[in-house]
């Protein structure tokens, strides 16, 4: 089982739609969680961190479910500019070291 | 507003040639990383350096070596390039604590023919 798993998509949605992605992780001792966005042929960039109580940043809402070991990202009122690959990132604590484990990404296409 | 800078951006190598990818960060981060990204495989950690003076293997270290030259710089060397090393390479840095953001360079596109 991969440490971090995501549905690769693509998710094709019309402008204005709401779309949600999930990401599951295997290490129950994981400390921190993030969503990154990656545009084609570009580097990944932080979209938002994910906090235990859930958090929102404009049209984006992130949730963490530690019991079921998944995080989610909800995008409301999708824009064409939201088209990208969304990477789930987990910070597991293993033997006192901290690494960033990346999912393979979920591709989103927002259609006009 | 440099952040993480890596060079070169594009490189074509012949099988068996060697080369070094350079990376520097100006954010005073103590930790630096090299990842490779291949279609369908996601980002895979090659080597990382938790702090100046230390380096450790990641998930896919074979065929690579690294040097943490100082706090700012972390280089990746391919001693004898193979076609399987054709990939996009990303250097990254962070503060070595949970919850801190990892920042990436713009990537280096390497083709081995």
Tab-separated table of C-alpha atoms in Angstrom:
chain	number	residue	atom	x	y	z
A	1	UNK	CA	0.000	0.000	0.000
A	2	UNK	CA	1.327	3.435	-0.897
A	3	UNK	CA	1.941	5.828	1.983
A	4	UNK	CA	-0.220	8.472	0.367
A	5	UNK	CA	-2.900	7.651	-2.190
A	6	UNK	CA	-4.954	9.900	-4.427
A	7	UNK	CA	-7.406	9.349	-7.263
A	8	UNK	CA	-5.441	10.491	-10.333
A	9	UNK	CA	-8.564	11.789	-12.110
A	10	UNK	CA	-8.936	13.723	-14.295
A	11	UNK	CA	-11.903	15.430	-12.745
A	12	UNK	CA	-13.585	17.409	-15.520
A	13	UNK	CA	-16.000	19.964	-14.086
A	14	UNK	CA	-17.814	23.000	-15.513
A	15	UNK	CA	-17.002	26.486	-14.324
A	16	UNK	CA	-18.858	27.306	-11.146
A	17	UNK	CA	-19.084	23.712	-9.982
A	18	UNK	CA	-18.015	22.380	-6.604
A	19	UNK	CA	-15.466	19.580	-6.629
A	20	UNK	CA	-13.895	17.549	-3.861
A	21	UNK	CA	-10.766	15.402	-3.691
A	22	UNK	CA	-9.766	12.912	-1.048
A	23	UNK	CA	-6.376	11.595	-0.089
A	24	UNK	CA	-5.663	8.651	2.209
A	25	UNK	CA	-2.475	8.111	4.192
A	26	UNK	CA	-1.157	4.966	5.842
A	27	UNK	CA	1.020	6.274	8.696
A	28	UNK	CA	-1.213	6.989	11.678
A	29	UNK	CA	1.646	8.916	13.321
A	30	UNK	CA	1.642	11.531	10.566
A	31	UNK	CA	2.107	14.988	11.967
A	32	UNK	CA	1.231	17.515	9.304
A	33	UNK	CA	-0.762	17.655	6.122
A	34	UNK	CA	-0.800	19.944	3.121
A	35	UNK	CA	-2.360	20.457	-0.270
A	36	UNK	CA	-0.042	21.629	-3.021
A	37	UNK	CA	-0.948	22.760	-6.500
A	38	UNK	CA	1.172	21.945	-9.527
A	39	UNK	CA	0.658	23.502	-12.936
A	40	UNK	CA	1.909	21.767	-16.063
A	41	UNK	CA	5.719	21.854	-16.276
A	42	UNK	CA	5.970	23.921	-13.096
A	43	UNK	CA	7.060	23.276	-9.542
A	44	UNK	CA	4.572	22.357	-6.799
A	45	UNK	CA	3.414	25.295	-4.712
A	46	UNK	CA	1.640	25.335	-1.375
A	47	UNK	CA	-2.108	25.748	-1.668
A	48	UNK	CA	-2.922	25.332	2.000
A	49	UNK	CA	-1.997	23.498	5.149
A	50	UNK	CA	-4.614	21.214	6.690
A	51	UNK	CA	-5.421	21.671	10.355
A	52	UNK	CA	-7.146	19.243	12.688
A	53	UNK	CA	-10.256	21.391	12.991
A	54	UNK	CA	-10.463	21.981	9.253
A	55	UNK	CA	-9.691	25.278	7.583
A	56	UNK	CA	-10.869	27.477	4.789
A	57	UNK	CA	-9.124	29.871	2.447
A	58	UNK	CA	-11.550	31.646	0.162
A	59	UNK	CA	-13.122	29.068	-2.124
A	60	UNK	CA	-10.942	26.261	-0.754
A	61	UNK	CA	-11.752	24.141	2.296
A	62	UNK	CA	-9.506	21.451	3.719
A	63	UNK	CA	-10.528	18.778	6.212
A	64	UNK	CA	-8.611	16.156	8.185
A	65	UNK	CA	-10.111	12.909	9.424
A	66	UNK	CA	-7.520	11.212	11.635
A	67	UNK	CA	-9.774	8.281	12.545
A	68	UNK	CA	-10.163	7.266	8.901
A	69	UNK	CA	-6.750	8.625	7.892
A	70	UNK	CA	-7.748	10.869	5.062
A	71	UNK	CA	-7.686	14.523	4.134
A	72	UNK	CA	-9.956	16.285	1.709
A	73	UNK	CA	-9.964	19.404	-0.423
A	74	UNK	CA	-13.182	21.108	-1.494
A	75	UNK	CA	-13.160	23.757	-4.210
A	76	UNK	CA	-16.281	25.863	-4.571
A	77	UNK	CA	-17.241	27.980	-7.582
A	78	UNK	CA	-14.498	26.476	-9.760
A	79	UNK	CA	-12.586	28.818	-12.065
A	80	UNK	CA	-10.767	27.997	-15.284
A	81	UNK	CA	-7.593	29.000	-13.467
A	82	UNK	CA	-8.126	26.188	-10.936
A	83	UNK	CA	-7.163	23.670	-13.630
A	84	UNK	CA	-4.040	21.986	-12.283
A	85	UNK	CA	-2.851	18.896	-10.463
A	86	UNK	CA	-3.452	18.873	-6.718
A	87	UNK	CA	-0.929	17.042	-4.594
A	88	UNK	CA	-1.632	15.699	-1.157
A	89	UNK	CA	1.421	15.910	1.122
A	90	UNK	CA	1.933	14.189	4.442
A	91	UNK	CA	4.641	14.795	7.010
A	92	UNK	CA	5.097	11.468	8.819
A	93	UNK	CA	7.319	11.189	11.847
A	94	UNK	CA	9.532	8.145	11.362
A	95	UNK	CA	12.454	7.455	13.651
A	96	UNK	CA	12.661	11.081	14.660
A	97	UNK	CA	13.021	12.371	11.141
A	98	UNK	CA	10.619	14.505	9.212
A	99	UNK	CA	10.014	13.954	5.529
A	100	UNK	CA	7.402	15.058	3.055
A	101	UNK	CA	5.573	12.240	1.307
A	102	UNK	CA	3.702	13.237	-1.826
A	103	UNK	CA	0.695	11.636	-3.437
A	104	UNK	CA	0.784	11.226	-7.196
A	105	UNK	CA	-1.762	14.003	-7.585
A	106	UNK	CA	-5.322	14.519	-8.743
A	107	UNK	CA	-5.741	16.293	-12.029
A	108	UNK	CA	-8.528	18.861	-12.277
A	109	UNK	CA	-9.810	20.355	-15.509
A	110	UNK	CA	-12.338	23.159	-15.251
A	111	UNK	CA	-14.287	23.529	-18.480
A	112	UNK	CA	-15.800	26.718	-19.892
B	1	UNK	CA	12.636	37.135	-4.191
B	2	UNK	CA	14.744	34.130	-5.260
B	3	UNK	CA	13.689	31.336	-2.854
B	4	UNK	CA	15.106	28.073	-4.242
B	5	UNK	CA	17.243	28.354	-7.366
B	6	UNK	CA	18.410	25.343	-9.343
B	7	UNK	CA	20.532	25.017	-12.449
B	8	UNK	CA	20.582	24.011	-15.207
B	9	UNK	CA	16.953	24.162	-16.277
B	10	UNK	CA	17.417	21.823	-19.238
B	11	UNK	CA	20.153	19.325	-20.011
B	12	UNK	CA	20.665	16.508	-22.484
B	13	UNK	CA	23.274	13.916	-21.569
B	14	UNK	CA	24.643	10.886	-23.313
B	15	UNK	CA	24.581	7.575	-21.475
B	16	UNK	CA	27.624	7.321	-19.233
B	17	UNK	CA	28.257	11.044	-18.944
B	18	UNK	CA	28.307	12.727	-15.569
B	19	UNK	CA	26.805	15.987	-14.427
B	20	UNK	CA	25.922	17.945	-11.317
B	21	UNK	CA	22.667	19.744	-10.627
B	22	UNK	CA	23.152	22.791	-8.460
B	23	UNK	CA	20.684	24.123	-5.912
B	24	UNK	CA	20.767	27.110	-3.595
B	25	UNK	CA	18.212	28.606	-1.206
B	26	UNK	CA	18.188	32.017	0.418
B	27	UNK	CA	15.501	31.389	3.058
B	28	UNK	CA	17.918	30.273	5.805
B	29	UNK	CA	16.317	26.811	5.813
B	30	UNK	CA	18.243	24.042	7.495
B	31	UNK	CA	16.805	21.173	5.427
B	32	UNK	CA	17.166	20.549	1.712
B	33	UNK	CA	15.884	17.827	-0.582
B	34	UNK	CA	16.214	16.424	-4.068
B	35	UNK	CA	13.159	14.843	-5.693
B	36	UNK	CA	12.538	13.376	-9.091
B	37	UNK	CA	9.140	13.389	-10.754
B	38	UNK	CA	8.086	10.910	-13.411
B	39	UNK	CA	4.676	10.498	-15.067
B	40	UNK	CA	2.389	8.387	-12.894
B	41	UNK	CA	4.992	8.086	-10.131
B	42	UNK	CA	4.644	11.375	-8.353
B	43	UNK	CA	7.507	13.035	-6.523
B	44	UNK	CA	10.055	10.605	-5.143
B	45	UNK	CA	12.747	11.588	-2.686
B	46	UNK	CA	16.287	10.889	-3.871
B	47	UNK	CA	18.371	12.338	-1.020
B	48	UNK	CA	17.827	14.831	1.724
B	49	UNK	CA	19.923	16.839	4.122
B	50	UNK	CA	18.309	17.534	7.473
B	51	UNK	CA	20.973	20.055	8.378
B	52	UNK	CA	24.327	21.305	7.199
B	53	UNK	CA	26.837	18.487	7.394
B	54	UNK	CA	24.358	15.611	7.114
B	55	UNK	CA	22.889	13.774	4.147
B	56	UNK	CA	20.630	10.724	3.987
B	57	UNK	CA	19.202	8.472	1.341
B	58	UNK	CA	15.608	8.806	0.313
B	59	UNK	CA	13.413	6.422	-1.617
B	60	UNK	CA	15.428	6.221	-4.872
B	61	UNK	CA	19.119	7.034	-4.193
B	62	UNK	CA	20.781	4.561	-6.567
B	63	UNK	CA	22.872	6.233	-9.251
B	64	UNK	CA	23.077	9.570	-7.416
B	65	UNK	CA	25.325	11.314	-4.946
B	66	UNK	CA	24.801	14.555	-3.079
B	67	UNK	CA	26.868	17.194	-1.373
B	68	UNK	CA	25.653	19.698	1.192
B	69	UNK	CA	28.247	22.338	0.447
B	70	UNK	CA	27.032	24.779	3.104
B	71	UNK	CA	23.719	25.823	4.586
B	72	UNK	CA	22.581	27.384	1.309
B	73	UNK	CA	23.717	24.851	-1.271
B	74	UNK	CA	22.868	21.211	-1.978
B	75	UNK	CA	24.056	19.574	-5.189
B	76	UNK	CA	23.026	16.344	-6.889
B	77	UNK	CA	25.514	14.409	-8.993
B	78	UNK	CA	24.883	11.752	-11.599
B	79	UNK	CA	28.173	9.880	-11.958
B	80	UNK	CA	27.262	7.771	-14.988
B	81	UNK	CA	23.938	8.813	-16.453
B	82	UNK	CA	21.465	6.170	-17.616
B	83	UNK	CA	18.290	6.571	-19.691
B	84	UNK	CA	16.281	5.579	-16.589
B	85	UNK	CA	17.440	8.845	-15.031
B	86	UNK	CA	15.551	10.880	-17.609
B	87	UNK	CA	13.218	12.880	-15.411
B	88	UNK	CA	12.356	16.240	-13.932
B	89	UNK	CA	14.421	16.996	-10.854
B	90	UNK	CA	13.236	19.347	-8.131
B	91	UNK	CA	15.309	20.768	-5.349
B	92	UNK	CA	13.430	21.877	-2.249
B	93	UNK	CA	14.044	23.299	1.190
B	94	UNK	CA	12.245	23.669	4.495
B	95	UNK	CA	12.675	24.251	8.179
B	96	UNK	CA	13.250	20.844	9.827
B	97	UNK	CA	10.110	20.772	11.933
B	98	UNK	CA	6.681	19.272	11.318
B	99	UNK	CA	4.118	21.608	9.923
B	100	UNK	CA	6.534	23.753	7.981
B	101	UNK	CA	6.079	24.354	4.282
B	102	UNK	CA	8.456	22.852	1.781
B	103	UNK	CA	9.486	25.172	-1.052
B	104	UNK	CA	10.564	24.025	-4.489
B	105	UNK	CA	12.867	25.266	-7.193
B	106	UNK	CA	11.580	25.540	-10.735
B	107	UNK	CA	12.880	22.128	-11.751
B	108	UNK	CA	15.581	20.735	-14.014
B	109	UNK	CA	14.538	18.761	-17.096
B	110	UNK	CA	17.131	16.076	-17.755
B	111	UNK	CA	17.151	13.783	-20.777
B	112	UNK	CA	19.639	10.927	-21.048
B	113	UNK	CA	20.008	9.502	-24.549
